[in-house]
Amino acid sequence: MADWVDACAVDDIEEEDLIRFDYGDRTFAIYRSPDDAYFCTDGLCTHENVHLEDGLVMNYVIECPKHNGQFDYRTGEAKRAPVCVNLGTYPVKVEAGRVWIQI
Amino acid sequence: MAQRNYSLLGPDAQRAVETGLATAEWYHTDIPRKDMKTLMKREDRPAIRDTIILFGAMLGFVAIAIALMPSWWALPFWLAYGVLYGSAMDSRWHECGHGTAFKTGWMNDALYQIASFCMVRNPVVWRWSHARHHTDTIIVGRDPEIVAMRPPALFRIFLNVFGILDAINGWGRMMRNAAGQLDPEEASFIPEREQAKVYRVARIWVAIYAATLCSAIAFQSWVPVLVIGSPRLYGAWHHVMTGVLQHAGLADNVLDHRLNSRTVYMNPISRFIYWNMNYHVEHHMFPMVPYHRLPELHEKIKHDLPVPNGSILAAYREVWPALKRQLRYEDYFLRRSLPASAKPYREDLHTEALGVPAE
């Protein structure tokens, strides 16, 4: 059974941006969308294991900083080569100003 | 170091994987996230403006050239058209391949397809090839886009000033791909699910070239061939001239772009043709930054980079002696000094792979 983990405060992430969140030996990316919703995906690009934390968020797309591959961070769907494999996504909830992810 | 083997399937490729040079972490100059977000921001306007100028100029030059034929006065207009077809399209292919030129996806894709055709680079194959170039920049056996090898293949570069090897190779591969075959090296970096796209594009291109040749024969005229295909040969010189400067004479098998890439200040016309790729260290460190923001990025991080060469000529004054020396001693490379404000080169990342630096 996956656990809910307190990842960050809602204000830790700027609108239309992301932050990195490390938990144990795993790493994640947590996003705040332009309409103020929060999402969580695996932190590493599925193409060549580059962390997405330095990438560019454009609406609901995260672009990898190394090769410009794109994913829809709401679904993890790979949208633009060179990425072909989808990102893992995780449930998110916001409670009392904190962002929780189920991992 | 033993003689370098540039095959992607050869011993140096295996060595790069074993020594941790492949898909490694690279040095980056520190830059605040807020600044980086501003620099990465996409917009359509600069690339739409430049694309209108580019296609407008191509149309104008080719119309004047055709009108002046058969006079020799047509020649400079053909040459100008050729540079835009055979060189400016190289940088359009590059920027649109990264997806950074325009904000709107279909605009990037449309110009990428046109530029790929002009440069005879299969848009699928070369998207993957260029991804590898960014992962493993000038790592021997891993990077498929090394222009000046060691020892430098100067005659090969000279032939490519007229597009001879690259274009003929491109047309050969196009025929092979159109027949449903992939080069084994290409297959090493293109996922299987993408390979059908390679063949489809190649078949479309064969049809375009066939129509061009048929119309040349039907009208008993060189014009169709001068407009489509051959400008890749007679207009290639500018992209070779600027492209050689990107990495030639510098280190290989290193993990710090300041050691293997070169920024050169260039005149505005060359910068238009080259779409600011003269800021090459900056581009490799931060490939997310669109071409039109590279001068701004340069200003922000130049304190951490070697001093750029002042002009194309100044850069060749540095590169040419280095290439000549590499003919005799291939481990030689230029190691440029950093300003006092810069962080030291991250040689700890790749010490074992370095040869003997220039004094």
Tab-separated table of C-alpha atoms in Angstrom:
chain	number	residue	atom	x	y	z
A	1	MET	CA	0.000	0.000	0.000
A	2	ALA	CA	1.498	3.327	-1.036
A	3	ASP	CA	1.940	5.958	1.671
A	4	TRP	CA	0.984	9.612	1.612
A	5	VAL	CA	4.113	11.705	2.082
A	6	ASP	CA	4.264	15.381	3.008
A	7	ALA	CA	6.360	16.780	0.113
A	8	CYS	CA	6.339	20.574	0.393
A	9	ALA	CA	4.326	23.694	1.115
A	10	VAL	CA	2.033	24.936	-1.652
A	11	ASP	CA	4.058	28.138	-1.924
A	12	ASP	CA	7.332	26.275	-2.395
A	13	ILE	CA	6.443	25.947	-6.082
A	14	GLU	CA	5.834	28.937	-8.295
A	15	GLU	CA	2.881	28.890	-10.652
A	16	GLU	CA	3.705	27.029	-13.892
A	17	ASP	CA	6.861	25.537	-12.425
A	18	LEU	CA	8.202	22.472	-10.646
A	19	ILE	CA	10.501	21.433	-7.836
A	20	ARG	CA	12.501	18.329	-7.129
A	21	PHE	CA	11.502	16.094	-4.212
A	22	ASP	CA	13.765	13.275	-3.025
A	23	TYR	CA	12.406	10.552	-0.788
A	24	GLY	CA	14.640	7.677	0.277
A	25	ASP	CA	16.489	6.577	-2.831
A	26	ARG	CA	13.723	7.830	-5.127
A	27	THR	CA	13.379	11.197	-6.807
A	28	PHE	CA	10.238	12.978	-7.993
A	29	ALA	CA	9.111	16.174	-9.697
A	30	ILE	CA	6.193	18.108	-8.240
A	31	TYR	CA	4.409	20.600	-10.475
A	32	ARG	CA	2.111	23.556	-9.967
A	33	SER	CA	0.006	24.155	-13.066
A	34	PRO	CA	-1.184	27.556	-14.395
A	35	ASP	CA	-4.631	26.875	-12.863
A	36	ASP	CA	-3.071	26.207	-9.458
A	37	ALA	CA	-3.387	22.422	-9.431
A	38	TYR	CA	-0.563	20.156	-8.243
A	39	PHE	CA	0.853	17.042	-9.913
A	40	CYS	CA	3.677	14.595	-9.290
A	41	THR	CA	5.778	12.483	-11.663
A	42	ASP	CA	9.012	10.540	-11.531
A	43	GLY	CA	11.890	12.989	-11.397
A	44	LEU	CA	14.054	11.514	-14.139
A	45	CYS	CA	13.381	11.791	-17.859
A	46	THR	CA	12.686	8.364	-19.369
A	47	HIS	CA	15.073	9.078	-22.223
A	48	GLU	CA	18.437	9.399	-20.502
A	49	ASN	CA	17.855	9.783	-16.789
A	50	VAL	CA	18.319	13.541	-16.707
A	51	HIS	CA	16.452	15.163	-13.814
A	52	LEU	CA	13.502	17.271	-14.901
A	53	GLU	CA	13.972	19.842	-12.118
A	54	ASP	CA	15.814	22.243	-14.472
A	55	GLY	CA	13.248	21.789	-17.242
A	56	LEU	CA	10.677	24.229	-18.553
A	57	VAL	CA	6.990	24.008	-17.636
A	58	MET	CA	4.712	25.303	-20.387
A	59	ASN	CA	1.025	24.974	-19.501
A	60	TYR	CA	0.706	21.230	-18.807
A	61	VAL	CA	3.946	20.179	-20.462
A	62	ILE	CA	7.357	19.641	-18.889
A	63	GLU	CA	10.298	19.867	-21.276
A	64	CYS	CA	13.476	17.976	-20.394
A	65	PRO	CA	16.467	20.320	-20.035
A	66	LYS	CA	18.874	18.068	-21.912
A	67	HIS	CA	17.175	17.035	-25.161
A	68	ASN	CA	13.926	19.013	-25.145
A	69	GLY	CA	11.732	15.908	-24.983
A	70	GLN	CA	8.274	16.733	-23.617
A	71	PHE	CA	5.767	15.053	-21.316
A	72	ASP	CA	2.248	15.943	-20.220
A	73	TYR	CA	2.889	16.008	-16.488
A	74	ARG	CA	-0.789	15.373	-15.678
A	75	THR	CA	-0.746	11.939	-17.334
A	76	GLY	CA	2.980	11.300	-17.826
A	77	GLU	CA	2.385	10.868	-21.569
A	78	ALA	CA	5.491	11.284	-23.749
A	79	LYS	CA	4.645	14.069	-26.218
A	80	ARG	CA	7.777	14.834	-28.202
A	81	ALA	CA	10.870	12.884	-29.296
A	82	PRO	CA	13.397	11.919	-28.158
A	83	VAL	CA	11.192	10.747	-25.304
A	84	CYS	CA	9.104	7.685	-26.171
A	85	VAL	CA	8.379	6.114	-22.777
A	86	ASN	CA	5.780	7.709	-20.480
A	87	LEU	CA	6.676	9.114	-17.062
A	88	GLY	CA	5.268	7.511	-13.920
A	89	THR	CA	2.685	9.713	-12.175
A	90	TYR	CA	1.512	9.730	-8.550
A	91	PRO	CA	-1.636	10.947	-6.776
A	92	VAL	CA	-1.412	14.349	-5.121
A	93	LYS	CA	-3.568	16.064	-2.507
A	94	VAL	CA	-3.347	19.474	-0.873
A	95	GLU	CA	-4.224	19.783	2.815
A	96	ALA	CA	-3.697	22.749	5.110
A	97	GLY	CA	-1.252	24.433	2.753
A	98	ARG	CA	0.867	21.296	2.272
A	99	VAL	CA	1.307	19.164	-0.854
A	100	TRP	CA	1.092	15.411	-0.216
A	101	ILE	CA	2.026	12.729	-2.712
A	102	GLN	CA	1.112	9.063	-2.602
A	103	ILE	CA	4.200	6.974	-3.370
B	1	MET	CA	46.058	7.422	-26.191
B	2	ALA	CA	45.693	4.837	-28.957
B	3	GLN	CA	44.367	5.928	-32.337
B	4	ARG	CA	40.787	7.115	-32.015
B	5	ASN	CA	37.990	5.012	-33.456
B	6	TYR	CA	34.924	7.114	-34.215
B	7	SER	CA	32.598	4.227	-35.037
B	8	LEU	CA	29.551	4.157	-32.776
B	9	LEU	CA	29.953	0.397	-32.690
B	10	GLY	CA	33.725	0.344	-32.133
B	11	PRO	CA	36.081	-0.063	-29.169
B	12	ASP	CA	36.060	3.632	-28.170
B	13	ALA	CA	32.270	3.515	-27.841
B	14	GLN	CA	32.610	0.611	-25.455
B	15	ARG	CA	35.425	2.343	-23.588
B	16	ALA	CA	33.317	5.490	-23.142
B	17	VAL	CA	30.606	3.435	-21.494
B	18	GLU	CA	33.084	1.576	-19.274
B	19	THR	CA	34.877	4.742	-18.111
B	20	GLY	CA	31.653	6.607	-17.348
B	21	LEU	CA	32.070	9.183	-20.134
B	22	ALA	CA	28.807	8.127	-21.789
B	23	THR	CA	25.540	9.721	-20.590
B	24	ALA	CA	27.478	11.415	-17.794
B	25	GLU	CA	26.736	14.497	-15.695
B	26	TRP	CA	28.262	17.652	-17.195
B	27	TYR	CA	29.479	20.874	-15.647
B	28	HIS	CA	27.030	23.790	-15.754
B	29	THR	CA	27.600	27.389	-14.793
B	30	ASP	CA	25.393	28.375	-11.862
B	31	ILE	CA	22.483	30.534	-12.897
B	32	PRO	CA	19.458	31.363	-10.744
B	33	ARG	CA	16.309	29.417	-11.627
B	34	LYS	CA	14.368	32.654	-12.016
B	35	ASP	CA	16.820	33.965	-14.640
B	36	MET	CA	16.868	30.614	-16.383
B	37	LYS	CA	13.085	30.520	-16.624
B	38	THR	CA	13.117	33.931	-18.278
B	39	LEU	CA	15.798	32.860	-20.722
B	40	MET	CA	14.023	29.611	-21.614
B	41	LYS	CA	10.688	31.301	-22.271
B	42	ARG	CA	9.416	30.573	-25.775
B	43	GLU	CA	7.962	33.054	-28.246
B	44	ASP	CA	6.990	32.952	-31.910
B	45	ARG	CA	7.744	36.491	-33.002
B	46	PRO	CA	11.537	36.442	-33.535
B	47	ALA	CA	11.479	33.195	-35.506
B	48	ILE	CA	8.444	34.256	-37.597
B	49	ARG	CA	10.259	37.497	-38.449
B	50	ASP	CA	13.468	35.645	-39.359
B	51	THR	CA	11.609	33.018	-41.364
B	52	ILE	CA	9.768	35.644	-43.404
B	53	ILE	CA	13.105	37.353	-44.111
B	54	LEU	CA	14.726	34.016	-44.990
B	55	PHE	CA	12.054	32.776	-47.391
B	56	GLY	CA	11.505	36.272	-48.786
B	57	ALA	CA	15.219	36.590	-49.553
B	58	MET	CA	15.342	33.099	-51.086
B	59	LEU	CA	12.380	33.882	-53.311
B	60	GLY	CA	13.847	37.251	-54.301
B	61	PHE	CA	17.319	35.896	-55.085
B	62	VAL	CA	16.029	32.974	-57.105
B	63	ALA	CA	13.582	35.150	-59.066
B	64	ILE	CA	16.339	37.624	-59.997
B	65	ALA	CA	18.729	34.774	-60.834
B	66	ILE	CA	16.205	33.154	-63.193
B	67	ALA	CA	15.367	36.504	-64.775
B	68	LEU	CA	19.051	37.210	-65.460
B	69	MET	CA	19.859	33.796	-66.937
B	70	PRO	CA	21.814	32.980	-69.064
B	71	SER	CA	23.911	36.053	-68.158
B	72	TRP	CA	26.782	35.619	-65.708
B	73	TRP	CA	25.112	38.360	-63.679
B	74	ALA	CA	22.795	35.625	-62.423
B	75	LEU	CA	25.701	33.925	-60.636
B	76	PRO	CA	25.888	36.067	-57.459
B	77	PHE	CA	22.146	35.673	-56.986
B	78	TRP	CA	22.375	31.909	-57.330
B	79	LEU	CA	25.236	31.920	-54.826
B	80	ALA	CA	23.259	34.029	-52.356
B	81	TYR	CA	20.235	31.744	-52.741
B	82	GLY	CA	22.529	28.760	-52.307
B	83	VAL	CA	23.896	29.996	-48.980
B	84	LEU	CA	20.391	30.418	-47.617
B	85	TYR	CA	19.401	26.936	-48.854
B	86	GLY	CA	22.624	25.070	-48.086
B	87	SER	CA	23.732	26.890	-44.911
B	88	ALA	CA	20.924	28.887	-43.260
B	89	MET	CA	18.788	25.742	-43.411
B	90	ASP	CA	21.431	23.963	-41.330
B	91	SER	CA	20.780	26.277	-38.381
B	92	ARG	CA	16.996	26.136	-38.931
B	93	TRP	CA	17.201	22.358	-38.894
B	94	HIS	CA	19.185	22.609	-35.675
B	95	GLU	CA	17.031	25.061	-33.761
B	96	CYS	CA	13.709	23.590	-34.839
B	97	GLY	CA	15.027	20.139	-34.010
B	98	HIS	CA	15.500	21.342	-30.459
B	99	GLY	CA	11.974	22.739	-30.599
B	100	THR	CA	13.118	26.080	-29.229
B	101	ALA	CA	12.868	28.400	-32.253
B	102	PHE	CA	9.094	28.904	-32.064
B	103	LYS	CA	6.670	28.656	-29.194
B	104	THR	CA	4.106	26.977	-31.443
B	105	GLY	CA	4.909	23.325	-31.987
B	106	TRP	CA	3.675	22.973	-35.566
B	107	MET	CA	5.814	25.931	-36.665
B	108	ASN	CA	8.940	24.226	-35.299
B	109	ASP	CA	7.928	20.975	-36.974
B	110	ALA	CA	7.117	22.570	-40.348
B	111	LEU	CA	10.407	24.460	-40.620
B	112	TYR	CA	12.273	21.415	-39.303
B	113	GLN	CA	10.873	19.273	-42.126
B	114	ILE	CA	11.733	21.851	-44.815
B	115	ALA	CA	15.233	22.445	-43.440
B	116	SER	CA	15.887	18.709	-43.100
B	117	PHE	CA	14.970	18.254	-46.761
B	118	CYS	CA	17.270	21.093	-47.856
B	119	MET	CA	20.170	19.694	-45.814
B	120	VAL	CA	19.460	16.093	-46.935
B	121	ARG	CA	19.228	14.972	-43.319
B	122	ASN	CA	16.458	12.554	-42.551
B	123	PRO	CA	14.442	14.411	-39.894
B	124	VAL	CA	13.940	11.298	-37.767
B	125	VAL	CA	17.497	9.978	-37.989
B	126	TRP	CA	19.042	13.356	-37.298
B	127	ARG	CA	16.778	14.180	-34.376
B	128	TRP	CA	18.194	11.138	-32.616
B	129	SER	CA	21.711	11.790	-33.842
B	130	HIS	CA	21.623	15.305	-32.452
B	131	ALA	CA	20.218	14.116	-29.138
B	132	ARG	CA	23.276	11.877	-28.859
B	133	HIS	CA	25.538	14.825	-29.773
B	134	HIS	CA	24.132	16.678	-26.770
B	135	THR	CA	24.349	13.709	-24.426
B	136	ASP	CA	27.908	12.821	-25.364
B	137	THR	CA	29.403	15.943	-26.927
B	138	ILE	CA	32.733	15.078	-28.605
B	139	ILE	CA	32.984	11.777	-26.751
B	140	VAL	CA	34.825	9.543	-29.209
B	141	GLY	CA	32.708	6.584	-30.306
B	142	ARG	CA	29.524	8.088	-28.873
B	143	ASP	CA	29.008	11.415	-30.650
B	144	PRO	CA	27.883	10.854	-34.277
B	145	GLU	CA	28.357	14.539	-35.218
B	146	ILE	CA	32.097	15.066	-34.728
B	147	VAL	CA	33.283	17.184	-37.664
B	148	ALA	CA	37.022	17.570	-37.038
B	149	MET	CA	38.247	14.194	-35.923
B	150	ARG	CA	41.770	13.399	-34.764
B	151	PRO	CA	43.897	13.370	-36.724
B	152	PRO	CA	41.766	15.963	-38.526
B	153	ALA	CA	40.278	14.745	-41.806
B	154	LEU	CA	41.085	18.038	-43.523
B	155	PHE	CA	40.425	16.803	-47.043
B	156	ARG	CA	36.994	15.558	-45.950
B	157	ILE	CA	36.213	18.985	-44.472
B	158	PHE	CA	37.452	20.658	-47.667
B	159	LEU	CA	35.150	18.486	-49.802
B	160	ASN	CA	32.263	19.368	-47.502
B	161	VAL	CA	32.836	23.073	-48.113
B	162	PHE	CA	31.132	22.149	-51.391
B	163	GLY	CA	28.773	19.742	-49.622
B	164	ILE	CA	30.296	16.875	-51.550
B	165	LEU	CA	30.584	14.099	-48.963
B	166	ASP	CA	27.717	15.058	-46.666
B	167	ALA	CA	25.192	15.588	-49.443
B	168	ILE	CA	26.174	12.514	-51.413
B	169	ASN	CA	26.132	10.491	-48.207
B	170	GLY	CA	22.704	11.969	-47.416
B	171	TRP	CA	21.304	11.102	-50.834
B	172	GLY	CA	22.781	7.591	-50.569
B	173	ARG	CA	21.185	7.058	-47.176
B	174	MET	CA	17.918	8.479	-48.497
B	175	MET	CA	17.847	5.807	-51.224
B	176	ARG	CA	18.713	3.123	-48.702
B	177	ASN	CA	16.028	4.308	-46.265
B	178	ALA	CA	13.502	4.569	-49.095
B	179	ALA	CA	14.216	0.908	-49.796
B	180	GLY	CA	13.303	0.144	-46.182
B	181	GLN	CA	16.849	-0.284	-44.860
B	182	LEU	CA	18.624	1.422	-41.966
B	183	ASP	CA	22.362	1.812	-41.469
B	184	PRO	CA	23.508	-0.316	-38.459
B	185	GLU	CA	24.978	2.798	-36.770
B	186	GLU	CA	21.671	4.640	-37.197
B	187	ALA	CA	19.863	1.655	-35.756
B	188	SER	CA	22.082	1.941	-32.652
B	189	PHE	CA	20.439	5.241	-31.621
B	190	ILE	CA	16.981	5.204	-33.240
B	191	PRO	CA	14.305	3.288	-31.317
B	192	GLU	CA	12.553	0.598	-33.332
B	193	ARG	CA	9.176	2.289	-33.048
B	194	GLU	CA	10.570	5.374	-34.855
B	195	GLN	CA	12.121	3.516	-37.780
B	196	ALA	CA	9.007	3.374	-40.005
B	197	LYS	CA	8.986	7.205	-40.005
B	198	VAL	CA	12.545	7.203	-41.418
B	199	TYR	CA	11.440	5.166	-44.434
B	200	ARG	CA	8.281	7.236	-45.038
B	201	VAL	CA	10.174	10.549	-45.168
B	202	ALA	CA	12.859	9.080	-47.448
B	203	ARG	CA	10.203	7.915	-49.915
B	204	ILE	CA	8.603	11.371	-50.026
B	205	TRP	CA	11.985	12.939	-50.698
B	206	VAL	CA	12.766	10.502	-53.505
B	207	ALA	CA	9.469	11.525	-55.131
B	208	ILE	CA	10.393	15.243	-54.840
B	209	TYR	CA	13.834	14.716	-56.371
B	210	ALA	CA	12.331	12.557	-59.123
B	211	ALA	CA	9.828	15.323	-59.949
B	212	THR	CA	12.680	17.874	-60.001
B	213	LEU	CA	14.769	15.794	-62.392
B	214	CYS	CA	11.767	15.026	-64.611
B	215	SER	CA	10.892	18.713	-64.881
B	216	ALA	CA	14.529	19.585	-65.706
B	217	ILE	CA	14.468	17.034	-68.511
B	218	ALA	CA	10.989	17.993	-69.707
B	219	PHE	CA	11.834	21.715	-69.879
B	220	GLN	CA	15.431	21.115	-70.995
B	221	SER	CA	16.505	23.478	-68.211
B	222	TRP	CA	18.974	23.502	-65.312
B	223	VAL	CA	16.691	25.761	-63.283
B	224	PRO	CA	14.812	23.035	-61.356
B	225	VAL	CA	18.131	21.480	-60.287
B	226	LEU	CA	19.621	24.852	-59.358
B	227	VAL	CA	16.571	25.550	-57.179
B	228	ILE	CA	16.215	22.117	-55.540
B	229	GLY	CA	19.058	19.821	-54.513
B	230	SER	CA	22.242	21.364	-55.889
B	231	PRO	CA	22.217	24.433	-53.548
B	232	ARG	CA	23.111	21.881	-50.858
B	233	LEU	CA	26.451	21.708	-52.695
B	234	TYR	CA	27.151	25.244	-53.890
B	235	GLY	CA	25.741	26.911	-50.765
B	236	ALA	CA	27.244	24.683	-48.087
B	237	TRP	CA	30.415	26.672	-47.459
B	238	HIS	CA	29.026	29.005	-44.794
B	239	HIS	CA	27.673	26.295	-42.517
B	240	VAL	CA	30.936	24.364	-42.797
B	241	MET	CA	32.946	27.511	-42.095
B	242	THR	CA	30.972	28.236	-38.934
B	243	GLY	CA	30.381	24.611	-37.961
B	244	VAL	CA	34.066	23.688	-37.876
B	245	LEU	CA	34.613	26.370	-35.246
B	246	GLN	CA	32.141	24.784	-32.827
B	247	HIS	CA	34.545	22.192	-31.422
B	248	ALA	CA	37.654	21.871	-33.634
B	249	GLY	CA	41.054	21.865	-31.950
B	250	LEU	CA	39.531	21.594	-28.484
B	251	ALA	CA	39.431	18.683	-26.055
B	252	ASP	CA	37.592	15.444	-26.602
B	253	ASN	CA	36.386	12.940	-23.996
B	254	VAL	CA	35.705	15.648	-21.400
B	255	LEU	CA	32.614	16.548	-19.371
B	256	ASP	CA	32.904	20.323	-19.294
B	257	HIS	CA	31.619	22.160	-22.384
B	258	ARG	CA	34.041	25.004	-21.731
B	259	LEU	CA	36.821	22.603	-22.743
B	260	ASN	CA	35.287	21.214	-25.926
B	261	SER	CA	33.131	24.012	-27.367
B	262	ARG	CA	33.881	27.471	-28.691
B	263	THR	CA	32.007	30.770	-28.641
B	264	VAL	CA	32.934	33.173	-31.433
B	265	TYR	CA	31.710	36.731	-31.937
B	266	MET	CA	30.435	37.024	-35.509
B	267	ASN	CA	29.122	39.636	-37.919
B	268	PRO	CA	25.316	40.127	-38.082
B	269	ILE	CA	24.896	38.417	-41.468
B	270	SER	CA	26.672	35.269	-40.333
B	271	ARG	CA	24.694	35.345	-37.101
B	272	PHE	CA	21.456	35.504	-39.091
B	273	ILE	CA	22.515	32.593	-41.286
B	274	TYR	CA	23.800	30.673	-38.250
B	275	TRP	CA	20.940	31.694	-35.949
B	276	ASN	CA	23.300	32.664	-33.117
B	277	MET	CA	24.929	29.242	-32.812
B	278	ASN	CA	28.204	31.121	-32.539
B	279	TYR	CA	27.316	31.154	-28.820
B	280	HIS	CA	28.133	27.502	-28.795
B	281	VAL	CA	29.348	26.909	-25.250
B	282	GLU	CA	26.170	28.561	-24.032
B	283	HIS	CA	24.015	26.439	-26.341
B	284	HIS	CA	25.576	23.194	-25.161
B	285	MET	CA	25.340	24.084	-21.501
B	286	PHE	CA	21.721	25.194	-21.781
B	287	PRO	CA	20.075	23.766	-24.918
B	288	MET	CA	16.653	24.911	-23.694
B	289	VAL	CA	17.475	28.556	-24.376
B	290	PRO	CA	16.124	29.727	-27.779
B	291	TYR	CA	18.587	31.112	-30.305
B	292	HIS	CA	17.303	34.666	-29.912
B	293	ARG	CA	18.086	34.653	-26.161
B	294	LEU	CA	21.630	33.296	-26.478
B	295	PRO	CA	23.306	36.740	-26.507
B	296	GLU	CA	21.525	37.458	-23.219
B	297	LEU	CA	22.583	34.113	-21.766
B	298	HIS	CA	26.136	34.849	-22.893
B	299	GLU	CA	26.128	38.123	-20.946
B	300	LYS	CA	24.955	36.316	-17.813
B	301	ILE	CA	27.527	33.517	-17.823
B	302	LYS	CA	30.541	34.877	-19.698
B	303	HIS	CA	32.352	35.425	-16.387
B	304	ASP	CA	32.607	31.636	-16.164
B	305	LEU	CA	33.647	30.904	-19.769
B	306	PRO	CA	36.853	31.254	-21.781
B	307	VAL	CA	37.053	34.591	-23.573
B	308	PRO	CA	35.283	34.218	-26.964
B	309	ASN	CA	37.219	34.567	-30.208
B	310	GLY	CA	36.688	38.063	-31.580
B	311	SER	CA	35.740	37.091	-35.141
B	312	ILE	CA	35.553	34.169	-37.546
B	313	LEU	CA	39.034	35.056	-38.785
B	314	ALA	CA	40.426	35.253	-35.250
B	315	ALA	CA	38.902	31.867	-34.470
B	316	TYR	CA	40.533	30.304	-37.534
B	317	ARG	CA	43.858	31.820	-36.495
B	318	GLU	CA	43.465	29.745	-33.329
B	319	VAL	CA	42.010	26.605	-34.915
B	320	TRP	CA	44.211	26.169	-37.977
B	321	PRO	CA	47.573	25.769	-36.159
B	322	ALA	CA	45.894	23.391	-33.699
B	323	LEU	CA	44.531	21.229	-36.513
B	324	LYS	CA	47.917	21.197	-38.239
B	325	ARG	CA	49.560	20.080	-35.006
B	326	GLN	CA	46.937	17.380	-34.505
B	327	LEU	CA	47.940	15.935	-37.890
B	328	ARG	CA	51.285	14.998	-36.338
B	329	TYR	CA	50.202	14.488	-32.742
B	330	GLU	CA	46.563	13.661	-32.376
B	331	ASP	CA	46.435	13.934	-28.583
B	332	TYR	CA	47.181	17.658	-28.796
B	333	PHE	CA	44.342	20.058	-28.033
B	334	LEU	CA	43.808	23.698	-27.113
B	335	ARG	CA	43.134	24.368	-23.463
B	336	ARG	CA	42.040	27.978	-23.225
B	337	SER	CA	42.530	29.904	-20.007
B	338	LEU	CA	39.536	30.914	-17.929
B	339	PRO	CA	38.951	34.383	-16.502
B	340	ALA	CA	39.718	34.872	-12.810
B	341	SER	CA	35.985	35.004	-12.096
B	342	ALA	CA	35.404	31.499	-13.479
B	343	LYS	CA	35.181	28.247	-11.580
B	344	PRO	CA	38.070	25.915	-12.493
B	345	TYR	CA	37.608	23.367	-15.260
B	346	ARG	CA	35.989	20.194	-13.943
B	347	GLU	CA	38.907	18.034	-14.976
B	348	ASP	CA	38.232	15.725	-12.070
B	349	LEU	CA	35.280	14.393	-14.068
B	350	HIS	CA	37.429	13.075	-16.886
B	351	THR	CA	41.139	13.227	-15.936
B	352	GLU	CA	41.929	9.778	-17.277
B	353	ALA	CA	40.662	10.624	-20.759
B	354	LEU	CA	42.610	13.853	-21.293
B	355	GLY	CA	45.689	14.008	-23.467
B	356	VAL	CA	48.505	16.540	-23.090
B	357	PRO	CA	47.228	20.132	-23.083
B	358	ALA	CA	48.791	23.014	-25.023
B	359	GLU	CA	51.114	25.182	-22.965
